[in-house]
mmCIF file of C-alpha atoms in Angstrom:
data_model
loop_
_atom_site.group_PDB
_atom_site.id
_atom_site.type_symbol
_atom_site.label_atom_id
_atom_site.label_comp_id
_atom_site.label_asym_id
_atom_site.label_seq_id
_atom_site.Cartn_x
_atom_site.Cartn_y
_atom_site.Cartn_z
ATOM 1 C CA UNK A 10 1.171 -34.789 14.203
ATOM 2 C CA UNK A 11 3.339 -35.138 11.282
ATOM 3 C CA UNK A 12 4.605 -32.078 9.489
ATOM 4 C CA UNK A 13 6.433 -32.014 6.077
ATOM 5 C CA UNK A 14 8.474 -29.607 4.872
ATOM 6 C CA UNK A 15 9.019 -30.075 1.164
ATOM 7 C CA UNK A 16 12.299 -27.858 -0.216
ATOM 8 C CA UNK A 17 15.669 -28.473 -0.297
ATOM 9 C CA UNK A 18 17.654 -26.925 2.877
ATOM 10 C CA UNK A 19 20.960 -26.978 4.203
ATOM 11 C CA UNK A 20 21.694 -28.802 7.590
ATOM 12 C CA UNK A 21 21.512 -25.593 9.855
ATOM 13 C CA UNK A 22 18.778 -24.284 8.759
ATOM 14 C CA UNK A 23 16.961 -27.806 9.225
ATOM 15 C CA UNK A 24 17.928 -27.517 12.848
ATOM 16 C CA UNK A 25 16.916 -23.958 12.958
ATOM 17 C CA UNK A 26 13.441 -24.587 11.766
ATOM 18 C CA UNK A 27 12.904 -28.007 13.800
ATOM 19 C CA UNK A 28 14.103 -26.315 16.741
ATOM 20 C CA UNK A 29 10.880 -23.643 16.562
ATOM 21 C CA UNK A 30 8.504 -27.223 16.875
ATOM 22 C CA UNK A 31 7.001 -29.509 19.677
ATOM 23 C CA UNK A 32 9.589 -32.240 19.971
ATOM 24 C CA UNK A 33 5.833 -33.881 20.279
ATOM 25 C CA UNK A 34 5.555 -33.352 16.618
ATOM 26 C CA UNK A 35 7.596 -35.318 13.587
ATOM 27 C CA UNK A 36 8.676 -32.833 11.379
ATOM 28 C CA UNK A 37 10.010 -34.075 8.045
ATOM 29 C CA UNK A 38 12.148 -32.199 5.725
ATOM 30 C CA UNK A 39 12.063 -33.609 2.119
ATOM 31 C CA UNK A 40 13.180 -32.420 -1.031
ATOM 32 C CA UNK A 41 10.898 -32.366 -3.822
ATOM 33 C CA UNK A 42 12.002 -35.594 -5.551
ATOM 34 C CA UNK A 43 11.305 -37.531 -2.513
ATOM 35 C CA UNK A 44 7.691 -35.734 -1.178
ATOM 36 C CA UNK A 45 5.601 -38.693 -2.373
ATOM 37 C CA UNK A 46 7.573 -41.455 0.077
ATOM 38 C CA UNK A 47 6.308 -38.991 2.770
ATOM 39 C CA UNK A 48 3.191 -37.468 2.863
ATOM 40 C CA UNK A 49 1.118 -40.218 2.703
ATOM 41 C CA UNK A 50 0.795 -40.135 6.296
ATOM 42 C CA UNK A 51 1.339 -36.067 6.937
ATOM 43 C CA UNK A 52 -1.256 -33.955 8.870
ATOM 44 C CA UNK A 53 0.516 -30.848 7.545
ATOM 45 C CA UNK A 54 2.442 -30.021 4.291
ATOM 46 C CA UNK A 55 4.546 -26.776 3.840
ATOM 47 C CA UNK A 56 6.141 -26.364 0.377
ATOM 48 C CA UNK A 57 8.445 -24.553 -1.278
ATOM 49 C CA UNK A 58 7.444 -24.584 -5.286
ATOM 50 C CA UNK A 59 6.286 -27.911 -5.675
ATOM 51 C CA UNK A 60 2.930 -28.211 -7.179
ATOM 52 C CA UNK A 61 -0.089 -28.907 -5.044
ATOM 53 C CA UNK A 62 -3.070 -30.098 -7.124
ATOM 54 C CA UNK A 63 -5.149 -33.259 -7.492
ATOM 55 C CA UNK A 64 -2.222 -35.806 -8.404
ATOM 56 C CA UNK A 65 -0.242 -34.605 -5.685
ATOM 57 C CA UNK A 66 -3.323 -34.621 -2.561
ATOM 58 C CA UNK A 67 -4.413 -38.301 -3.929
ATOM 59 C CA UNK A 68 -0.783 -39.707 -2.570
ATOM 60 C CA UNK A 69 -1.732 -37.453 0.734
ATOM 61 C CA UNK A 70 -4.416 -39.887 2.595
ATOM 62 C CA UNK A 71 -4.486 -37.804 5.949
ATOM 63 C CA UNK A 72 -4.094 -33.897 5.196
ATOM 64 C CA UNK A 73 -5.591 -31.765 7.257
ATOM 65 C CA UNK A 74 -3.397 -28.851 6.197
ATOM 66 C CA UNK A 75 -1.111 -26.793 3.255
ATOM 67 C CA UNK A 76 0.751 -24.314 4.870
ATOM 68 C CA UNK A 77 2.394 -21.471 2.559
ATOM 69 C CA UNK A 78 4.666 -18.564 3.021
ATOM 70 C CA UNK A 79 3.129 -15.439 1.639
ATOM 71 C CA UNK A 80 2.857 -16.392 -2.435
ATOM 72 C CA UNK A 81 0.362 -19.573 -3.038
ATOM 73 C CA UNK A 82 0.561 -19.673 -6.885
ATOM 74 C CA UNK A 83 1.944 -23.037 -6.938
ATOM 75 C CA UNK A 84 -1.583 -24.762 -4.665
ATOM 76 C CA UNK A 85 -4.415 -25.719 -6.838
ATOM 77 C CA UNK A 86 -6.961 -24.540 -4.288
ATOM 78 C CA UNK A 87 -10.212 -25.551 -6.003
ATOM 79 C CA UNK A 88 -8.299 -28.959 -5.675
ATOM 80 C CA UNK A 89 -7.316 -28.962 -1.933
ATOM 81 C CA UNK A 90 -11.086 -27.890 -1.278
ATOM 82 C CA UNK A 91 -12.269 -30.893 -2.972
ATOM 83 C CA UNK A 92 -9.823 -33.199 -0.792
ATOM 84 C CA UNK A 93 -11.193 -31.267 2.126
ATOM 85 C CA UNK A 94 -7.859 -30.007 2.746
ATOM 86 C CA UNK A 95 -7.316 -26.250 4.491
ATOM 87 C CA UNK A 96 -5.036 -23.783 2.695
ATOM 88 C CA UNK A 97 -3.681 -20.632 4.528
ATOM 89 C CA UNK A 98 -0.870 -18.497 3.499
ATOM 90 C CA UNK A 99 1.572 -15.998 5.783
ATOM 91 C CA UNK A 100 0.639 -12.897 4.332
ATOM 92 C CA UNK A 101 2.092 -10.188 6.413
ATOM 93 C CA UNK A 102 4.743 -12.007 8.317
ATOM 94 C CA UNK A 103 7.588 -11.107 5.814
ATOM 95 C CA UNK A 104 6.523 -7.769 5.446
ATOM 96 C CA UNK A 105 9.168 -5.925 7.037
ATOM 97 C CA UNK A 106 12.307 -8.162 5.926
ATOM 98 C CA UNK A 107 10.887 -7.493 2.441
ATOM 99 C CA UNK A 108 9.880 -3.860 2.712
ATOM 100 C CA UNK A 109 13.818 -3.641 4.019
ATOM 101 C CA UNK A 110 15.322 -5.305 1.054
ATOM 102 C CA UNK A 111 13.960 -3.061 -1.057
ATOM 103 C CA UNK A 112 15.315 -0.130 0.740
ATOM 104 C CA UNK A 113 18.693 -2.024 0.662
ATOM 105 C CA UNK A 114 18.437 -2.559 -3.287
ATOM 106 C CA UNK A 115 18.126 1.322 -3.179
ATOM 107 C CA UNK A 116 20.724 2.350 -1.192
ATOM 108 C CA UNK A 117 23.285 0.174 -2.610
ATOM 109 C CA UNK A 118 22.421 1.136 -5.924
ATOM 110 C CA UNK A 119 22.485 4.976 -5.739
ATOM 111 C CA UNK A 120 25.421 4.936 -2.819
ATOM 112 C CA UNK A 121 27.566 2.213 -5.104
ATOM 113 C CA UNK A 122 28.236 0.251 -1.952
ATOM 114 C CA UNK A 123 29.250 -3.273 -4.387
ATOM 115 C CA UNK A 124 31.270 -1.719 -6.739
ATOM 116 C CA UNK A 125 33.106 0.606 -3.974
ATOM 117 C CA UNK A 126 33.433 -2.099 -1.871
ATOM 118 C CA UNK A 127 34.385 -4.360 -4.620
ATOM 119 C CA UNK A 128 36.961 -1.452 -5.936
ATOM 120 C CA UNK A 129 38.312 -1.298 -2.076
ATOM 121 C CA UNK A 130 39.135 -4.468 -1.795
ATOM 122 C CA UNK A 131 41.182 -5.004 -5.406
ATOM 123 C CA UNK A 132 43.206 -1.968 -3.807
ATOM 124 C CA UNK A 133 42.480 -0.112 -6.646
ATOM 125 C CA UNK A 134 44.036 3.601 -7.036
ATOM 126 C CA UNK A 135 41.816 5.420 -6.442
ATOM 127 C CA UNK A 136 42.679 8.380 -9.272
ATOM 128 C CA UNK A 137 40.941 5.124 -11.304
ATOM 129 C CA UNK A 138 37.618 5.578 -8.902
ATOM 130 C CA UNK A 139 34.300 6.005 -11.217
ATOM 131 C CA UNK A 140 30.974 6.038 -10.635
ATOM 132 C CA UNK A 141 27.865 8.206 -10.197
ATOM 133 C CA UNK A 142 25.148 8.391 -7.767
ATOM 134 C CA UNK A 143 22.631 10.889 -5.911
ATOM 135 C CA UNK A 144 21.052 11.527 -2.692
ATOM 136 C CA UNK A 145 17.351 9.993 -2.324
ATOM 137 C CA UNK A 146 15.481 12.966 -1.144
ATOM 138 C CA UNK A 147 13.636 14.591 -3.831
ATOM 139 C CA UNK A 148 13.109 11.458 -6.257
ATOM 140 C CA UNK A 149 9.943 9.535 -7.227
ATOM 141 C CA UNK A 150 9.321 6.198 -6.045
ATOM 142 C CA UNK A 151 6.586 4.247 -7.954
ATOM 143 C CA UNK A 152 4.956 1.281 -5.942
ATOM 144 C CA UNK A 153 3.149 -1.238 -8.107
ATOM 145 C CA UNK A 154 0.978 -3.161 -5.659
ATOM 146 C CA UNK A 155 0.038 -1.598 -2.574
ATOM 147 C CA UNK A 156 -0.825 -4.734 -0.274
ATOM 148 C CA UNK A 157 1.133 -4.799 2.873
ATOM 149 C CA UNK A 158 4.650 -5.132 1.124
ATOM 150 C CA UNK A 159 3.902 -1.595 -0.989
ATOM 151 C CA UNK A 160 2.554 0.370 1.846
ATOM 152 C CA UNK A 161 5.183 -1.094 3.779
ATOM 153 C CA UNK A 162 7.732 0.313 1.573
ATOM 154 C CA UNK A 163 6.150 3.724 0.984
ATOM 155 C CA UNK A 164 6.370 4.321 5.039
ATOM 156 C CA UNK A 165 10.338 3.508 5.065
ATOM 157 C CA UNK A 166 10.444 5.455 1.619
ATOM 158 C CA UNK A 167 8.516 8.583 3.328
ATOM 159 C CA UNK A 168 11.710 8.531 6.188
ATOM 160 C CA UNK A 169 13.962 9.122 2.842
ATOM 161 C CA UNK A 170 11.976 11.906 1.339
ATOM 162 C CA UNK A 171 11.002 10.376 -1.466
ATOM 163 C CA UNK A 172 7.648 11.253 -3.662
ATOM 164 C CA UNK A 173 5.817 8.195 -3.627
ATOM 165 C CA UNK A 174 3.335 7.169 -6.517
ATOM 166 C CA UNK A 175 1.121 4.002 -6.176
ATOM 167 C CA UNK A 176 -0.810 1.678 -8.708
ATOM 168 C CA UNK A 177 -3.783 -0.778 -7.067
ATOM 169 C CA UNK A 178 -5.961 -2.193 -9.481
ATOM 170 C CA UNK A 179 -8.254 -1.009 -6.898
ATOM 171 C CA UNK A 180 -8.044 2.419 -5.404
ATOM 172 C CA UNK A 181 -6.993 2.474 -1.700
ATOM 173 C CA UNK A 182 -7.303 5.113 0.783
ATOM 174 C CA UNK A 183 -3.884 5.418 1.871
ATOM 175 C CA UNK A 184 -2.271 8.483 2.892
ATOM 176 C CA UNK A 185 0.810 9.645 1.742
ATOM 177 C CA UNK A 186 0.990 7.746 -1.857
ATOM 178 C CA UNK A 187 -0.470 9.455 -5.184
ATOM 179 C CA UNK A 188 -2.419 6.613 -6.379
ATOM 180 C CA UNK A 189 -1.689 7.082 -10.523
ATOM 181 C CA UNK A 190 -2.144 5.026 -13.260
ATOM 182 C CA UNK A 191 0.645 2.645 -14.581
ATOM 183 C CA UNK A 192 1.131 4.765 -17.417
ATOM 184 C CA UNK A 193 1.610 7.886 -14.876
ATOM 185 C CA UNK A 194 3.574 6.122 -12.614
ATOM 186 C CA UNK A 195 5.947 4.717 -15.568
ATOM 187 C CA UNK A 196 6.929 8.088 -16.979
ATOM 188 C CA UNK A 197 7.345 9.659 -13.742
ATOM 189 C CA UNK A 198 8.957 7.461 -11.365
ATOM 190 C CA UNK A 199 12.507 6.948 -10.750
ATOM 191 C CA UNK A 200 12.659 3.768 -9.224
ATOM 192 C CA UNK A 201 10.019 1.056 -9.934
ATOM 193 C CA UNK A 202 9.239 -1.504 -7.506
ATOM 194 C CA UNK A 203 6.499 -4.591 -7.677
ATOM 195 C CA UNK A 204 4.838 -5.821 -5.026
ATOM 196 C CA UNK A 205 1.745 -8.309 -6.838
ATOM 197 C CA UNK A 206 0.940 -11.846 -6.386
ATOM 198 C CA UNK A 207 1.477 -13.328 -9.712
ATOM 199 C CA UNK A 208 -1.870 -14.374 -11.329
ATOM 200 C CA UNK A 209 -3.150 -14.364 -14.718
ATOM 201 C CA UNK A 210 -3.669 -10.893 -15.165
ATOM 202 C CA UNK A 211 0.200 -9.922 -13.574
ATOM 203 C CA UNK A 212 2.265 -12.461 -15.398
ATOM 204 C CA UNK A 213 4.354 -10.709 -18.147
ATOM 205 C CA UNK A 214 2.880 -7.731 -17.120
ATOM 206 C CA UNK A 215 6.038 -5.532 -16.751
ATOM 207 C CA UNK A 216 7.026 -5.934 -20.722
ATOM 208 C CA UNK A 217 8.907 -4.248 -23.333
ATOM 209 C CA UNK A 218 5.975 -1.648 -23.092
ATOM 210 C CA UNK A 219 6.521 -0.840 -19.919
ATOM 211 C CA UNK A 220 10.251 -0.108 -20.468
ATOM 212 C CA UNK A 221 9.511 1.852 -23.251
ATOM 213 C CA UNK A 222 7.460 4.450 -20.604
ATOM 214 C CA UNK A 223 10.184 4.222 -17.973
ATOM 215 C CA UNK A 224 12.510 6.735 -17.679
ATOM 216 C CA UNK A 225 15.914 6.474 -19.375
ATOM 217 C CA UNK A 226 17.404 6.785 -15.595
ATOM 218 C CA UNK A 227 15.089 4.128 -13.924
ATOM 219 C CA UNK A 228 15.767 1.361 -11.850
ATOM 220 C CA UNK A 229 13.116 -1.557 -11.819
ATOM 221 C CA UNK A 230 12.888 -3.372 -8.515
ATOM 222 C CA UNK A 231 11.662 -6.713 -8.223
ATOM 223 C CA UNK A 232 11.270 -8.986 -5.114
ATOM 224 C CA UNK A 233 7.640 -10.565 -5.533
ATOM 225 C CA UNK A 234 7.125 -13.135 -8.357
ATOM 226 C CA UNK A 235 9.660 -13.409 -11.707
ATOM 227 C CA UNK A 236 7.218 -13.929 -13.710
ATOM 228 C CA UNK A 237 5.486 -10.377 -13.326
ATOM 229 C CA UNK A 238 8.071 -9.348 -15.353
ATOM 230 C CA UNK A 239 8.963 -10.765 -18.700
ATOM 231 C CA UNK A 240 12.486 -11.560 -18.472
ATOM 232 C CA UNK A 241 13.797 -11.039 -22.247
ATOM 233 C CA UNK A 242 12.356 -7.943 -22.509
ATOM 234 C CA UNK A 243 14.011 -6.952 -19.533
ATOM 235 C CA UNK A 244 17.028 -7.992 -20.468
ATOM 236 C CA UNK A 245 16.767 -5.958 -23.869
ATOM 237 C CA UNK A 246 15.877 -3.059 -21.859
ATOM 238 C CA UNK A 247 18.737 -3.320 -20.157
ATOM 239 C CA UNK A 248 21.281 -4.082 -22.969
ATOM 240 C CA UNK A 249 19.878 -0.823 -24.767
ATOM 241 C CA UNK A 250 20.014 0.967 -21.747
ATOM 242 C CA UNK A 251 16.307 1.881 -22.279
ATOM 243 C CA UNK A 252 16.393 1.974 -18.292
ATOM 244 C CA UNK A 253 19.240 2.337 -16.100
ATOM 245 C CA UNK A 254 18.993 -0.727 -14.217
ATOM 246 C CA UNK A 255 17.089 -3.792 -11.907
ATOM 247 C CA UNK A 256 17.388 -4.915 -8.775
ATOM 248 C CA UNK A 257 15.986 -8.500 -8.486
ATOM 249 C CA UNK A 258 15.507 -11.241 -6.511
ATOM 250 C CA UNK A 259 13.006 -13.366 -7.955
ATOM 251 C CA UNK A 260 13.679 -14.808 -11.465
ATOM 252 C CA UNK A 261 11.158 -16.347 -14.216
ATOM 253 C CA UNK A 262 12.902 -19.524 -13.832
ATOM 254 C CA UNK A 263 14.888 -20.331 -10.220
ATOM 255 C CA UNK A 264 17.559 -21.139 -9.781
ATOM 256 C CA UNK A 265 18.525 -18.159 -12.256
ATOM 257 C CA UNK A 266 20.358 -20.506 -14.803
ATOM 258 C CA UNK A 267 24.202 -20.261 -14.624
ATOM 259 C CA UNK A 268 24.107 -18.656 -18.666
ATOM 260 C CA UNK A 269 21.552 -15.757 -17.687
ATOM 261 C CA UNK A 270 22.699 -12.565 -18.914
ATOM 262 C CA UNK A 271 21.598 -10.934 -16.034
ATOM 263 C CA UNK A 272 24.427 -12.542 -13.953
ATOM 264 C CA UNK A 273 27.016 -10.851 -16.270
ATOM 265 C CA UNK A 274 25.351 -7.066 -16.406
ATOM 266 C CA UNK A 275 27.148 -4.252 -14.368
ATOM 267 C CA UNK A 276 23.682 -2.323 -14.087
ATOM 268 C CA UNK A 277 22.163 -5.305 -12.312
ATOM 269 C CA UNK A 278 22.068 -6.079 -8.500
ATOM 270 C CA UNK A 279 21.048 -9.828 -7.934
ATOM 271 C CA UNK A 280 19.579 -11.822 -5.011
ATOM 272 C CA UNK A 281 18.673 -15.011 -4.603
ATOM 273 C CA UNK A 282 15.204 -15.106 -3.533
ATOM 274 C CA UNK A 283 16.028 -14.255 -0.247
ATOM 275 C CA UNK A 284 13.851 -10.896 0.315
ATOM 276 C CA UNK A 285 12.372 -12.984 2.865
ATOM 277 C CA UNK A 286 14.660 -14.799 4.249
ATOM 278 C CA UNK A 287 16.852 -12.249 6.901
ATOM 279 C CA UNK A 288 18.093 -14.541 9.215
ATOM 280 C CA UNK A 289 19.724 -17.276 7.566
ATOM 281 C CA UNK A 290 20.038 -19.527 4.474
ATOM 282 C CA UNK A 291 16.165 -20.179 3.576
ATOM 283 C CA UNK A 292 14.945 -19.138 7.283
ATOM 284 C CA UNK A 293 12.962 -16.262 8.633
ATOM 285 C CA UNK A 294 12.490 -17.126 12.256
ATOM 286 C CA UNK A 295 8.812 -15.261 12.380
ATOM 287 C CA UNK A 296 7.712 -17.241 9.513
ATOM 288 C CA UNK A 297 8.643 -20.458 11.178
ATOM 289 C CA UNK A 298 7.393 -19.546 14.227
ATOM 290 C CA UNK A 299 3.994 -18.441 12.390
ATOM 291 C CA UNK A 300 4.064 -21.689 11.073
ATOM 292 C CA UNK A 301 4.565 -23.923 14.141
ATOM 293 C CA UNK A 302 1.140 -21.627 15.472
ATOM 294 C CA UNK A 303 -0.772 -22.582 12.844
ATOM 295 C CA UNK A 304 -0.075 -26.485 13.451
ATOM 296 C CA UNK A 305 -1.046 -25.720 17.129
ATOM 297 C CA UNK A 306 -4.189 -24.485 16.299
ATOM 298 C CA UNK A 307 -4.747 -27.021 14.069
ATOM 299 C CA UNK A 308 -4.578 -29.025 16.784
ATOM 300 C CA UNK A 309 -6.732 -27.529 19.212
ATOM 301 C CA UNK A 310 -9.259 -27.121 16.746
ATOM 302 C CA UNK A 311 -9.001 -23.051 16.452
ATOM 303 C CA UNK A 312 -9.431 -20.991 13.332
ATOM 304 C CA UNK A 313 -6.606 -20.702 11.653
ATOM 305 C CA UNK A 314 -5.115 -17.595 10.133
ATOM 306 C CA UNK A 315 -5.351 -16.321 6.517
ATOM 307 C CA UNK A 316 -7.491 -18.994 5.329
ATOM 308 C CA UNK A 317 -7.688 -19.012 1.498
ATOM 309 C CA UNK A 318 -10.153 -21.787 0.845
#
């Protein structure tokens, strides 16, 4: 059983994820330049962002299997059917260490931990000390996206006090969130935060528009796909101080070019993708461990889990 991995990791997380394998299995990790001098002769491919569709599966003569993390945008899965090749996401497995960023983005950014810690450690007087802030309890959260990352959220957000507002393209029955519409939830949330898959009908969805419903104190939270959000408007929304702020760790382009604006902004909080990624440099120990089930499945001949095609 040959696995390949196709990103670009650093050595210890390499021998974090191979150590979660059968020693049975060869498990490849290849960077994106060098995927077509491997899978050839792979039973299993998990990538990062490269582009599965028909050019790509016609180098792959024995693929049983593409194995994603939790977004698939970047699988052509009309394709991989037609190469009789199984697609299955991880949907759910990052849904805590996601859910908890988020929380993180919010505390940081209403307690000031960067900038006090930041001012702490210049050894800054502190009759120079500015900033404001406020306690959680009483504002309005609005959830776009209320899959297992949103409702995930609204529980943690329901331990803070918060009012919590929700927006599904299709109505839920879920307790505790006011299901509104995106106009509603604009104008009267506090703190925005996405949680869609990024399709056709998402991308660019979060636009100058939007900003211009948003409260002039928001804070826009973003840790599912970049390109939900268009990026210059953001940016102009920012610069204008049409909204207070964004937390994000997902970018239109990634890497977030060195020259982005948005690494230069004080009302800005950045990750780097890493949402889902809590234990390590590009490793989340469930998801790897999710993974190595799947293969063994695979190999027994079992259903596997989330099965998109």
């Amino acid at each position: 059983m040959k696995v390949v991995f196709i990103g670009d990791f650093p050595d210890q997380t390499v021998r974090k994820i191979k150590s979660n394998f059968s020693s049975a299995w060869e498990v490849v990790m290849i960077t994106e330049d060098k995927a077509v001098q491997e899978i050839e002769d792979a039973d299993v491919i998990i990538p990062e962002h490269i582009k599965i569709n028909a050019e790509f599966l016609s180098h792959a003569k024995k693929l049983k299997l593409v194995q994603t993390g939790v977004g698939y945008d970047n699988v052509n899965l009309e394709d991989c059917s037609r190469f009789g090749v199984k697609v299955c996401n991880a949907s759910g497995i990052n849904t805590e260490a996601v859910a908890e960023h988020v929380l993180a983005f919010i505390l940081c950014w209403y307690k000031n931990i960067v900038y006090l810690d930041h001012f702490m450690k210049l050894h800054k007087d502190e009759h120079f000390l500015q900033y404001e802030g406020a306690e959680l309890s009483g504002k309005t959260i609005g959830i776009i996206g209320l899959g297992n990352i949103g409702r995930k959220v609204a529980e943690y957000c329901h331990a803070f006090h918060l009012n919590i507002l929700g927006y599904s393209r299709h109505r839920k029955n879920i307790s505790g969130i006011m299901q509104v519409n995106l106009e509603t939830l604009y104008a009267k949330s506090d703190i925005v935060t996405i949680h869609v898959p990024l399709t056709p009908e998402t991308e660019k969805m979060i636009d100058k528009n939007a900003f211009l419903q948003m409260k002039s104190d928001a804070l826009l939270i973003n840790t599912s796909r970049g390109k939900v959000v268009n990026e210059a408007d953001l940016v102009e929304a920012l610069q204008t101080k049409q909204i207070a702020g964004a937390c994000l760790d997902v970018f239109e382009k990634e890497q977030l070019p060195p020259d982005s604006p948005l690494r230069d902004m004080d009302n800005v909080l950045l990750t780097p993708h890493t949402a889902g990624l809590p234990d390590g440099v590009k490793y989340h120990e469930k998801r790897v461990k999710f993974f190595a089930g799947q293969v063994e499945k695979l190999i027994r001949g079992e259903a596997l889990d989330n099965l998109l095609n």
